[in-house]
GROMACS .gro file of N, CA, C and O in nm:
model
  528
    1MET      N    1  12.711   8.850  19.802
    1MET     CA    2  12.793   8.933  19.744
    1MET      C    3  12.886   8.860  19.629
    1MET      O    4  12.909   8.916  19.539
    2SER      N    5  12.915   8.760  19.658
    2SER     CA    6  13.002   8.672  19.557
    2SER      C    7  12.928   8.635  19.429
    2SER      O    8  12.992   8.651  19.315
    3ARG      N    9  12.802   8.604  19.431
    3ARG     CA   10  12.698   8.622  19.313
    3ARG      C   11  12.720   8.735  19.225
    3ARG      O   12  12.721   8.718  19.102
    4ARG      N   13  12.694   8.839  19.292
    4ARG     CA   14  12.718   8.966  19.243
    4ARG      C   15  12.839   8.995  19.161
    4ARG      O   16  12.847   9.018  19.047
    5LYS      N   17  12.935   8.949  19.235
    5LYS     CA   18  13.079   8.970  19.177
    5LYS      C   19  13.095   8.877  19.037
    5LYS      O   20  13.150   8.913  18.928
    6ALA      N   21  13.020   8.753  19.045
    6ALA     CA   22  13.009   8.668  18.930
    6ALA      C   23  12.944   8.728  18.796
    6ALA      O   24  12.997   8.721  18.692
    7ARG      N   25  12.832   8.788  18.840
    7ARG     CA   26  12.757   8.853  18.725
    7ARG      C   27  12.826   8.971  18.692
    7ARG      O   28  12.828   8.995  18.559
    8ILE      N   29  12.904   9.059  18.774
    8ILE     CA   30  12.976   9.162  18.728
    8ILE      C   31  13.099   9.136  18.635
    8ILE      O   32  13.125   9.156  18.518
    9CYS      N   33  13.159   9.006  18.668
    9CYS     CA   34  13.250   8.944  18.583
    9CYS      C   35  13.191   8.924  18.442
    9CYS      O   36  13.276   8.935  18.334
   10ALA      N   37  13.096   8.841  18.456
   10ALA     CA   38  13.033   8.813  18.334
   10ALA      C   39  13.001   8.932  18.221
   10ALA      O   40  13.023   8.935  18.102
   11MET      N   41  12.945   9.040  18.311
   11MET     CA   42  12.904   9.149  18.224
   11MET      C   43  13.049   9.223  18.153
   11MET      O   44  13.044   9.254  18.064
   12GLN      N   45  13.145   9.214  18.248
   12GLN     CA   46  13.279   9.290  18.199
   12GLN      C   47  13.316   9.199  18.100
   12GLN      O   48  13.380   9.259  17.990
   13TYR      N   49  13.331   9.069  18.095
   13TYR     CA   50  13.350   8.991  17.968
   13TYR      C   51  13.294   9.025  17.853
   13TYR      O   52  13.341   9.025  17.748
   14ILE      N   53  13.138   9.034  17.872
   14ILE     CA   54  13.069   9.072  17.740
   14ILE      C   55  13.109   9.183  17.704
   14ILE      O   56  13.111   9.220  17.579
   15TYR      N   57  13.134   9.296  17.788
   15TYR     CA   58  13.169   9.429  17.743
   15TYR      C   59  13.311   9.425  17.676
   15TYR      O   60  13.336   9.467  17.539
   16ALA      N   61  13.407   9.337  17.728
   16ALA     CA   62  13.536   9.320  17.668
   16ALA      C   63  13.540   9.257  17.511
   16ALA      O   64  13.617   9.296  17.422
   17LYS      N   65  13.426   9.186  17.517
   17LYS     CA   66  13.410   9.097  17.376
   17LYS      C   67  13.380   9.205  17.283
   17LYS      O   68  13.393   9.170  17.151
   18GLU      N   69  13.343   9.308  17.284
   18GLU     CA   70  13.304   9.409  17.195
   18GLU      C   71  13.438   9.469  17.137
   18GLU      O   72  13.451   9.526  17.031
   19PHE      N   73  13.559   9.444  17.191
   19PHE     CA   74  13.676   9.522  17.152
   19PHE      C   75  13.782   9.420  17.117
   19PHE      O   76  13.874   9.440  17.051
   20ASN      N   77  13.770   9.281  17.177
   20ASN     CA   78  13.861   9.195  17.153
   20ASN      C   79  13.802   9.037  17.151
   20ASN      O   80  13.702   9.048  17.202
   21ASP      N   81  13.862   8.950  17.100
   21ASP     CA   82  13.799   8.820  17.102
   21ASP      C   83  13.854   8.706  17.201
   21ASP      O   84  13.887   8.582  17.163
   22GLU      N   85  13.912   8.736  17.316
   22GLU     CA   86  13.979   8.646  17.406
   22GLU      C   87  13.867   8.563  17.474
   22GLU      O   88  13.754   8.596  17.470
   23SER      N   89  13.914   8.458  17.507
   23SER     CA   90  13.833   8.351  17.594
   23SER      C   91  13.792   8.403  17.726
   23SER      O   92  13.857   8.480  17.782
   24PHE      N   93  13.696   8.365  17.778
   24PHE     CA   94  13.671   8.366  17.906
   24PHE      C   95  13.783   8.345  18.008
   24PHE      O   96  13.812   8.426  18.106
   25ASP      N   97  13.845   8.217  17.986
   25ASP     CA   98  13.941   8.171  18.069
   25ASP      C   99  14.072   8.302  18.069
   25ASP      O  100  14.120   8.314  18.179
   26SER      N  101  14.099   8.311  17.954
   26SER     CA  102  14.195   8.439  17.931
   26SER      C  103  14.163   8.567  17.990
   26SER      O  104  14.235   8.635  18.061
   27PHE      N  105  14.034   8.589  17.972
   27PHE     CA  106  13.982   8.707  18.027
   27PHE      C  107  13.999   8.727  18.185
   27PHE      O  108  14.058   8.809  18.264
   28LEU      N  109  13.980   8.611  18.241
   28LEU     CA  110  13.978   8.594  18.402
   28LEU      C  111  14.122   8.609  18.445
   28LEU      O  112  14.121   8.662  18.565
   29LYS      N  113  14.200   8.584  18.371
   29LYS     CA  114  14.355   8.605  18.412
   29LYS      C  115  14.375   8.768  18.473
   29LYS      O  116  14.446   8.787  18.551
   30TYR      N  117  14.295   8.841  18.414
   30TYR     CA  118  14.314   8.999  18.442
   30TYR      C  119  14.224   9.037  18.550
   30TYR      O  120  14.234   9.159  18.583
   31THR      N  121  14.147   8.968  18.601
   31THR     CA  122  14.083   9.007  18.703
   31THR      C  123  14.089   8.904  18.840
   31THR      O  124  14.117   8.787  18.804
   32ASP      N  125  14.077   8.977  18.974
   32ASP     CA  126  14.112   8.878  19.067
   32ASP      C  127  13.981   8.907  19.179
   32ASP      O  128  13.997   8.869  19.291
   33SER      N  129  13.878   8.930  19.110
   33SER     CA  130  13.743   8.946  19.183
   33SER      C  131  13.677   8.815  19.228
   33SER      O  132  13.604   8.822  19.324
   34LEU      N  133  13.712   8.714  19.152
   34LEU     CA  134  13.634   8.586  19.191
   34LEU      C  135  13.744   8.484  19.251
   34LEU      O  136  13.838   8.458  19.185
   35LYS      N  137  13.710   8.437  19.376
   35LYS     CA  138  13.802   8.350  19.457
   35LYS      C  139  13.740   8.205  19.456
   35LYS      O  140  13.824   8.114  19.421
   36LYS      N  141  13.620   8.174  19.469
   36LYS     CA  142  13.558   8.040  19.475
   36LYS      C  143  13.545   8.004  19.336
   36LYS      O  144  13.493   8.069  19.251
   37GLU      N  145  13.564   7.869  19.344
   37GLU     CA  146  13.567   7.792  19.195
   37GLU      C  147  13.370   7.801  19.160
   37GLU      O  148  13.378   7.817  19.042
   38GLU      N  149  13.311   7.796  19.262
   38GLU     CA  150  13.170   7.808  19.221
   38GLU      C  151  13.114   7.928  19.170
   38GLU      O  152  13.033   7.935  19.065
   39ASP      N  153  13.187   8.038  19.208
   39ASP     CA  154  13.174   8.177  19.142
   39ASP      C  155  13.217   8.195  19.002
   39ASP      O  156  13.143   8.252  18.912
   40ILE      N  157  13.334   8.121  18.990
   40ILE     CA  158  13.402   8.125  18.863
   40ILE      C  159  13.327   8.042  18.753
   40ILE      O  160  13.314   8.091  18.638
   41LEU      N  161  13.275   7.907  18.809
   41LEU     CA  162  13.211   7.856  18.710
   41LEU      C  163  13.063   7.921  18.668
   41LEU      O  164  13.012   7.895  18.551
   42PHE      N  165  12.996   7.988  18.783
   42PHE     CA  166  12.859   8.053  18.739
   42PHE      C  167  12.905   8.169  18.661
   42PHE      O  168  12.801   8.185  18.556
   43ALA      N  169  12.992   8.241  18.656
   43ALA     CA  170  13.032   8.343  18.590
   43ALA      C  171  13.066   8.310  18.440
   43ALA      O  172  13.025   8.372  18.341
   44LYS      N  173  13.146   8.206  18.423
   44LYS     CA  174  13.177   8.148  18.307
   44LYS      C  175  13.047   8.095  18.209
   44LYS      O  176  13.043   8.127  18.105
   45GLU      N  177  12.951   8.020  18.294
   45GLU     CA  178  12.834   7.974  18.227
   45GLU      C  179  12.767   8.087  18.190
   45GLU      O  180  12.710   8.096  18.071
   46LEU      N  181  12.745   8.193  18.258
   46LEU     CA  182  12.662   8.302  18.224
   46LEU      C  183  12.715   8.390  18.113
   46LEU      O  184  12.651   8.416  18.023
   47ALA      N  185  12.847   8.388  18.116
   47ALA     CA  186  12.931   8.495  18.011
   47ALA      C  187  12.908   8.390  17.880
   47ALA      O  188  12.884   8.444  17.770
   48GLU      N  189  12.954   8.264  17.894
   48GLU     CA  190  12.956   8.183  17.744
   48GLU      C  191  12.796   8.181  17.703
   48GLU      O  192  12.775   8.175  17.585
   49CYS      N  193  12.701   8.174  17.786
   49CYS     CA  194  12.554   8.157  17.729
   49CYS      C  195  12.525   8.300  17.675
   49CYS      O  196  12.473   8.279  17.572
   50THR      N  197  12.569   8.402  17.739
   50THR     CA  198  12.524   8.504  17.672
   50THR      C  199  12.606   8.538  17.547
   50THR      O  200  12.554   8.591  17.437
   51LYS      N  201  12.729   8.509  17.542
   51LYS     CA  202  12.813   8.512  17.404
   51LYS      C  203  12.730   8.428  17.299
   51LYS      O  204  12.733   8.465  17.200
   52ILE      N  205  12.691   8.303  17.322
   52ILE     CA  206  12.640   8.220  17.235
   52ILE      C  207  12.503   8.281  17.192
   52ILE      O  208  12.455   8.249  17.059
   53HIS      N  209  12.415   8.324  17.267
   53HIS     CA  210  12.282   8.370  17.221
   53HIS      C  211  12.277   8.520  17.213
   53HIS      O  212  12.156   8.585  17.219
   54ILE      N  213  12.387   8.604  17.194
   54ILE     CA  214  12.374   8.743  17.190
   54ILE      C  215  12.281   8.793  17.106
   54ILE      O  216  12.216   8.900  17.106
   55LYS      N  217  12.286   8.740  16.968
   55LYS     CA  218  12.173   8.805  16.873
   55LYS      C  219  12.028   8.789  16.920
   55LYS      O  220  11.932   8.860  16.892
   56GLU      N  221  12.010   8.656  16.978
   56GLU     CA  222  11.866   8.634  17.025
   56GLU      C  223  11.835   8.739  17.146
   56GLU      O  224  11.723   8.785  17.148
   57LEU      N  225  11.932   8.756  17.245
   57LEU     CA  226  11.915   8.849  17.343
   57LEU      C  227  11.902   8.980  17.302
   57LEU      O  228  11.806   9.033  17.351
   58ASP      N  229  11.964   9.026  17.194
   58ASP     CA  230  11.950   9.165  17.160
   58ASP      C  231  11.812   9.174  17.082
   58ASP      O  232  11.738   9.280  17.097
   59GLU      N  233  11.764   9.090  17.015
   59GLU     CA  234  11.638   9.096  16.942
   59GLU      C  235  11.515   9.084  17.080
   59GLU      O  236  11.420   9.168  17.050
   60LEU      N  237  11.551   9.015  17.171
   60LEU     CA  238  11.458   9.025  17.290
   60LEU      C  239  11.468   9.161  17.357
   60LEU      O  240  11.359   9.219  17.370
   61ILE      N  241  11.582   9.194  17.369
   61ILE     CA  242  11.580   9.331  17.446
   61ILE      C  243  11.508   9.446  17.351
   61ILE      O  244  11.444   9.539  17.398
   62SER      N  245  11.532   9.444  17.210
   62SER     CA  246  11.471   9.543  17.129
   62SER      C  247  11.337   9.546  17.119
   62SER      O  248  11.284   9.649  17.088
   63GLN      N  249  11.274   9.435  17.155
   63GLN     CA  250  11.121   9.418  17.187
   63GLN      C  251  11.074   9.524  17.283
   63GLN      O  252  10.949   9.567  17.277
   64TYR      N  253  11.163   9.557  17.378
   64TYR     CA  254  11.116   9.626  17.503
   64TYR      C  255  11.183   9.768  17.497
   64TYR      O  256  11.153   9.838  17.583
   65ALA      N  257  11.268   9.797  17.420
   65ALA     CA  258  11.372   9.899  17.429
   65ALA      C  259  11.317  10.027  17.332
   65ALA      O  260  11.292   9.985  17.203
   66GLN      N  261  11.285  10.118  17.361
   66GLN     CA  262  11.222  10.219  17.293
   66GLN      C  263  11.309  10.271  17.182
   66GLN      O  264  11.231  10.274  17.050
   67TRP      N  265  11.437  10.267  17.180
   67TRP     CA  266  11.511  10.305  17.066
   67TRP      C  267  11.587  10.175  16.997
   67TRP      O  268  11.670  10.189  16.922
   68GLY      N  269  11.543  10.070  17.046
   68GLY     CA  270  11.613   9.949  17.000
   68GLY      C  271  11.748   9.920  17.073
   68GLY      O  272  11.777  10.014  17.150
   69VAL      N  273  11.812   9.803  17.054
   69VAL     CA  274  11.925   9.780  17.126
   69VAL      C  275  12.035   9.865  17.095
   69VAL      O  276  12.128   9.898  17.158
   70SER      N  277  12.041   9.926  16.975
   70SER     CA  278  12.144  10.023  16.937
   70SER      C  279  12.139  10.142  16.983
   70SER      O  280  12.247  10.210  17.002
   71GLY      N  281  12.021  10.191  17.054
   71GLY     CA  282  12.023  10.320  17.117
   71GLY      C  283  12.034  10.314  17.266
   71GLY      O  284  12.020  10.408  17.328
   72ILE      N  285  12.093  10.201  17.306
   72ILE     CA  286  12.125  10.185  17.445
   72ILE      C  287  12.272  10.180  17.455
   72ILE      O  288  12.346  10.130  17.377
   73SER      N  289  12.319  10.245  17.560
   73SER     CA  290  12.458  10.273  17.586
   73SER      C  291  12.541  10.131  17.577
   73SER      O  292  12.462  10.040  17.634
   74LEU      N  293  12.651  10.117  17.558
   74LEU     CA  294  12.735   9.979  17.549
   74LEU      C  295  12.706   9.911  17.705
   74LEU      O  296  12.712   9.799  17.697
   75VAL      N  297  12.746   9.989  17.799
   75VAL     CA  298  12.757   9.935  17.928
   75VAL      C  299  12.627   9.873  17.957
   75VAL      O  300  12.600   9.775  18.013
   76ASP      N  301  12.517   9.975  17.949
   76ASP     CA  302  12.384   9.927  17.960
   76ASP      C  303  12.336   9.810  17.883
   76ASP      O  304  12.262   9.698  17.927
   77ARG      N  305  12.384   9.795  17.753
   77ARG     CA  306  12.336   9.664  17.669
   77ARG      C  307  12.400   9.567  17.702
   77ARG      O  308  12.362   9.459  17.720
   78CYS      N  309  12.522   9.553  17.793
   78CYS     CA  310  12.603   9.447  17.826
   78CYS      C  311  12.522   9.389  17.952
   78CYS      O  312  12.507   9.272  17.979
   79ILE      N  313  12.485   9.499  18.011
   79ILE     CA  314  12.409   9.437  18.174
   79ILE      C  315  12.291   9.398  18.123
   79ILE      O  316  12.258   9.283  18.182
   80LEU      N  317  12.222   9.438  18.034
   80LEU     CA  318  12.106   9.378  17.994
   80LEU      C  319  12.109   9.240  17.924
   80LEU      O  320  12.033   9.157  17.935
   81ARG      N  321  12.226   9.235  17.840
   81ARG     CA  322  12.243   9.093  17.758
   81ARG      C  323  12.254   9.003  17.876
   81ARG      O  324  12.195   8.887  17.877
   82VAL      N  325  12.340   9.011  17.968
   82VAL     CA  326  12.368   8.915  18.066
   82VAL      C  327  12.245   8.891  18.160
   82VAL      O  328  12.212   8.779  18.183
   83GLY      N  329  12.190   9.008  18.201
   83GLY     CA  330  12.065   8.982  18.286
   83GLY      C  331  11.944   8.910  18.212
   83GLY      O  332  11.869   8.830  18.255
   84ALA      N  333  11.925   8.937  18.086
   84ALA     CA  334  11.835   8.893  18.002
   84ALA      C  335  11.876   8.736  17.978
   84ALA      O  336  11.772   8.635  18.000
   85CYS      N  337  11.993   8.695  17.977
   85CYS     CA  338  12.037   8.561  17.952
   85CYS      C  339  12.009   8.473  18.077
   85CYS      O  340  11.964   8.377  18.085
   86GLU      N  341  12.033   8.546  18.212
   86GLU     CA  342  11.998   8.465  18.328
   86GLU      C  343  11.876   8.450  18.358
   86GLU      O  344  11.835   8.366  18.407
   87LEU      N  345  11.797   8.558  18.317
   87LEU     CA  346  11.626   8.529  18.318
   87LEU      C  347  11.572   8.426  18.224
   87LEU      O  348  11.492   8.339  18.290
   88THR      N  349  11.631   8.421  18.126
   88THR     CA  350  11.564   8.327  18.029
   88THR      C  351  11.630   8.189  18.040
   88THR      O  352  11.583   8.092  17.980
   89ASN      N  353  11.742   8.176  18.109
   89ASN     CA  354  11.815   8.032  18.118
   89ASN      C  355  11.834   8.032  18.265
   89ASN      O  356  11.958   7.991  18.302
   90ASN      N  357  11.740   8.044  18.348
   90ASN     CA  358  11.757   8.051  18.505
   90ASN      C  359  11.777   7.893  18.544
   90ASN      O  360  11.692   7.850  18.620
   91LYS      N  361  11.902   7.841  18.536
   91LYS     CA  362  11.934   7.717  18.573
   91LYS      C  363  11.959   7.692  18.718
   91LYS      O  364  11.929   7.596  18.778
   92GLN      N  365  11.973   7.822  18.785
   92GLN     CA  366  11.974   7.805  18.935
   92GLN      C  367  11.862   7.818  19.018
   92GLN      O  368  11.845   7.807  19.140
   93ASN      N  369  11.731   7.838  18.931
   93ASN     CA  370  11.605   7.894  19.005
   93ASN      C  371  11.598   7.986  19.095
   93ASN      O  372  11.543   7.988  19.204
   94THR      N  373  11.690   8.092  19.047
   94THR     CA  374  11.692   8.193  19.138
   94THR      C  375  11.571   8.291  19.108
   94THR      O  376  11.518   8.306  18.998
   95PRO      N  377  11.511   8.348  19.218
   95PRO     CA  378  11.369   8.409  19.203
   95PRO      C  379  11.399   8.524  19.095
   95PRO      O  380  11.504   8.596  19.111
   96TYR      N  381  11.291   8.558  19.001
   96TYR     CA  382  11.325   8.656  18.881
   96TYR      C  383  11.360   8.807  18.966
   96TYR      O  384  11.424   8.873  18.917
   97LYS      N  385  11.289   8.839  19.071
   97LYS     CA  386  11.286   8.942  19.150
   97LYS      C  387  11.446   8.969  19.200
   97LYS      O  388  11.493   9.075  19.191
   98VAL      N  389  11.507   8.852  19.256
   98VAL     CA  390  11.648   8.864  19.298
   98VAL      C  391  11.739   8.899  19.168
   98VAL      O  392  11.830   8.987  19.171
   99ILE      N  393  11.707   8.820  19.068
   99ILE     CA  394  11.801   8.851  18.934
   99ILE      C  395  11.780   8.994  18.888
   99ILE      O  396  11.868   9.063  18.864
  100ILE      N  397  11.656   9.050  18.873
  100ILE     CA  398  11.637   9.186  18.827
  100ILE      C  399  11.701   9.272  18.905
  100ILE      O  400  11.771   9.376  18.883
  101ASN      N  401  11.686   9.259  19.062
  101ASN     CA  402  11.743   9.346  19.164
  101ASN      C  403  11.901   9.361  19.138
  101ASN      O  404  11.956   9.464  19.153
  102GLU      N  405  11.949   9.238  19.120
  102GLU     CA  406  12.100   9.239  19.103
  102GLU      C  407  12.161   9.308  18.984
  102GLU      O  408  12.245   9.402  19.007
  103TYR      N  409  12.091   9.315  18.876
  103TYR     CA  410  12.137   9.393  18.748
  103TYR      C  411  12.092   9.521  18.778
  103TYR      O  412  12.170   9.609  18.713
  104ILE      N  413  12.001   9.583  18.844
  104ILE     CA  414  11.954   9.709  18.879
  104ILE      C  415  12.079   9.775  18.961
  104ILE      O  416  12.137   9.873  18.919
  105GLU      N  417  12.142   9.688  19.044
  105GLU     CA  418  12.249   9.739  19.152
  105GLU      C  419  12.385   9.745  19.061
  105GLU      O  420  12.447   9.848  19.084
  106ILE      N  421  12.384   9.647  18.965
  106ILE     CA  422  12.512   9.661  18.884
  106ILE      C  423  12.508   9.761  18.807
  106ILE      O  424  12.621   9.832  18.779
  107ALA      N  425  12.373   9.800  18.741
  107ALA     CA  426  12.370   9.925  18.657
  107ALA      C  427  12.397  10.055  18.755
  107ALA      O  428  12.472  10.144  18.673
  108LYS      N  429  12.348  10.045  18.859
  108LYS     CA  430  12.402  10.176  18.934
  108LYS      C  431  12.533  10.182  18.956
  108LYS      O  432  12.557  10.312  18.965
  109GLN      N  433  12.600  10.081  18.967
  109GLN     CA  434  12.746  10.084  19.019
  109GLN      C  435  12.834  10.111  18.872
  109GLN      O  436  12.925  10.204  18.880
  110PHE      N  437  12.799  10.087  18.761
  110PHE     CA  438  12.864  10.101  18.643
  110PHE      C  439  12.797  10.188  18.529
  110PHE      O  440  12.852  10.226  18.443
  111GLY      N  441  12.674  10.207  18.540
  111GLY     CA  442  12.582  10.298  18.438
  111GLY      C  443  12.592  10.422  18.458
  111GLY      O  444  12.636  10.462  18.566
  112ALA      N  445  12.497  10.503  18.397
  112ALA     CA  446  12.464  10.645  18.409
  112ALA      C  447  12.357  10.640  18.521
  112ALA      O  448  12.305  10.538  18.570
  113THR      N  449  12.342  10.782  18.540
  113THR     CA  450  12.232  10.786  18.668
  113THR      C  451  12.097  10.723  18.626
  113THR      O  452  12.031  10.684  18.735
  114SER      N  453  12.068  10.725  18.511
  114SER     CA  454  11.914  10.657  18.474
  114SER      C  455  11.955  10.488  18.433
  114SER      O  456  11.824  10.440  18.394
  115SER      N  457  12.050  10.450  18.447
  115SER     CA  458  12.056  10.304  18.402
  115SER      C  459  11.992  10.210  18.498
  115SER      O  460  11.931  10.120  18.440
  116GLY      N  461  11.963  10.246  18.624
  116GLY     CA  462  11.905  10.151  18.711
  116GLY      C  463  11.746  10.129  18.660
  116GLY      O  464  11.705  10.017  18.646
  117ALA      N  465  11.711  10.246  18.631
  117ALA     CA  466  11.543  10.244  18.612
  117ALA      C  467  11.531  10.181  18.448
  117ALA      O  468  11.440  10.106  18.437
  118LEU      N  469  11.643  10.203  18.362
  118LEU     CA  470  11.612  10.133  18.228
  118LEU      C  471  11.622   9.981  18.239
  118LEU      O  472  11.555   9.923  18.192
  119ILE      N  473  11.731   9.951  18.324
  119ILE     CA  474  11.734   9.798  18.333
  119ILE      C  475  11.624   9.746  18.414
  119ILE      O  476  11.583   9.637  18.372
  120ASN      N  477  11.566   9.811  18.510
  120ASN     CA  478  11.459   9.753  18.574
  120ASN      C  479  11.347   9.740  18.467
  120ASN      O  480  11.255   9.641  18.465
  121ALA      N  481  11.311   9.839  18.397
  121ALA     CA  482  11.217   9.838  18.298
  121ALA      C  483  11.201   9.736  18.199
  121ALA      O  484  11.130   9.645  18.172
  122ILE      N  485  11.324   9.710  18.134
  122ILE     CA  486  11.355   9.617  18.033
  122ILE      C  487  11.339   9.464  18.084
  122ILE      O  488  11.273   9.398  18.042
  123LEU      N  489  11.423   9.459  18.185
  123LEU     CA  490  11.429   9.299  18.248
  123LEU      C  491  11.289   9.274  18.310
  123LEU      O  492  11.241   9.161  18.290
  124ASP      N  493  11.213   9.383  18.362
  124ASP     CA  494  11.082   9.346  18.408
  124ASP      C  495  10.978   9.303  18.296
  124ASP      O  496  10.910   9.203  18.317
  125LYS      N  497  11.001   9.379  18.201
  125LYS     CA  498  10.913   9.353  18.082
  125LYS      C  499  10.951   9.201  18.002
  125LYS      O  500  10.842   9.130  17.969
  126ILE      N  501  11.079   9.175  18.013
  126ILE     CA  502  11.122   9.064  17.952
  126ILE      C  503  11.057   8.914  18.051
  126ILE      O  504  10.994   8.832  18.021
  127LYS      N  505  11.073   8.959  18.190
  127LYS     CA  506  11.025   8.852  18.270
  127LYS      C  507  10.857   8.840  18.263
  127LYS      O  508  10.820   8.742  18.257
  128ASP      N  509  10.782   8.957  18.254
  128ASP     CA  510  10.647   8.946  18.224
  128ASP      C  511  10.610   8.867  18.084
  128ASP      O  512  10.539   8.800  18.072
  129GLY      N  513  10.688   8.900  17.970
  129GLY     CA  514  10.693   8.826  17.852
  129GLY      C  515  10.685   8.674  17.862
  129GLY      O  516  10.633   8.607  17.793
  130MET      N  517  10.770   8.627  17.961
  130MET     CA  518  10.804   8.489  17.959
  130MET      C  519  10.696   8.416  18.031
  130MET      O  520  10.659   8.318  18.022
  131ARG      N  521  10.626   8.492  18.107
  131ARG     CA  522  10.485   8.427  18.172
  131ARG      C  523  10.387   8.437  18.095
  131ARG      O  524  10.291   8.347  18.128
  132THR      N  525  10.382   8.497  17.977
  132THR     CA  526  10.252   8.491  17.869
  132THR      C  527  10.275   8.373  17.793
  132THR      O  528  10.378   8.326  17.761
   0.00000   0.00000   0.00000
C-alpha cells in the first residue's frame, strides 16, 4: 500500500504543478501520507521524471487518446502522465500489469466513474507499443 501512496503523492504533485511552481520537497511539506524514506524517494523520483518528460509523455498519451491529451480531464491526465512515466522508465522492474493496475485503482479513487477504464485502455496501449 505504501507504493500506492507514493504514486498518489507523485500524481498529486503533478496536478499541483498545473497551478503553481513549487518544488517536490516544498509540496511534500503539505502532505503526511508518506512516512518511509524509500517511499518518499520513489515518489520524488517518479514526480521529477514526470515533470521533466511531461511534453514527451503528453505526446505519447495523445497517440492513444481519442480526443488527444487536451480532451482528457486534468485528474485523468495527471494519472496518465505519472503512469506512462513509470511504464516507460521502469527502474524498479515492476511488472507492467502491476503498474497498470495501480493506476487503475488510483483513477477509481480520484477520477470519474469511467476513469479506470480510460486509464486501463491508454496505459495498456502504451505498454503494447513499447513491446513492438
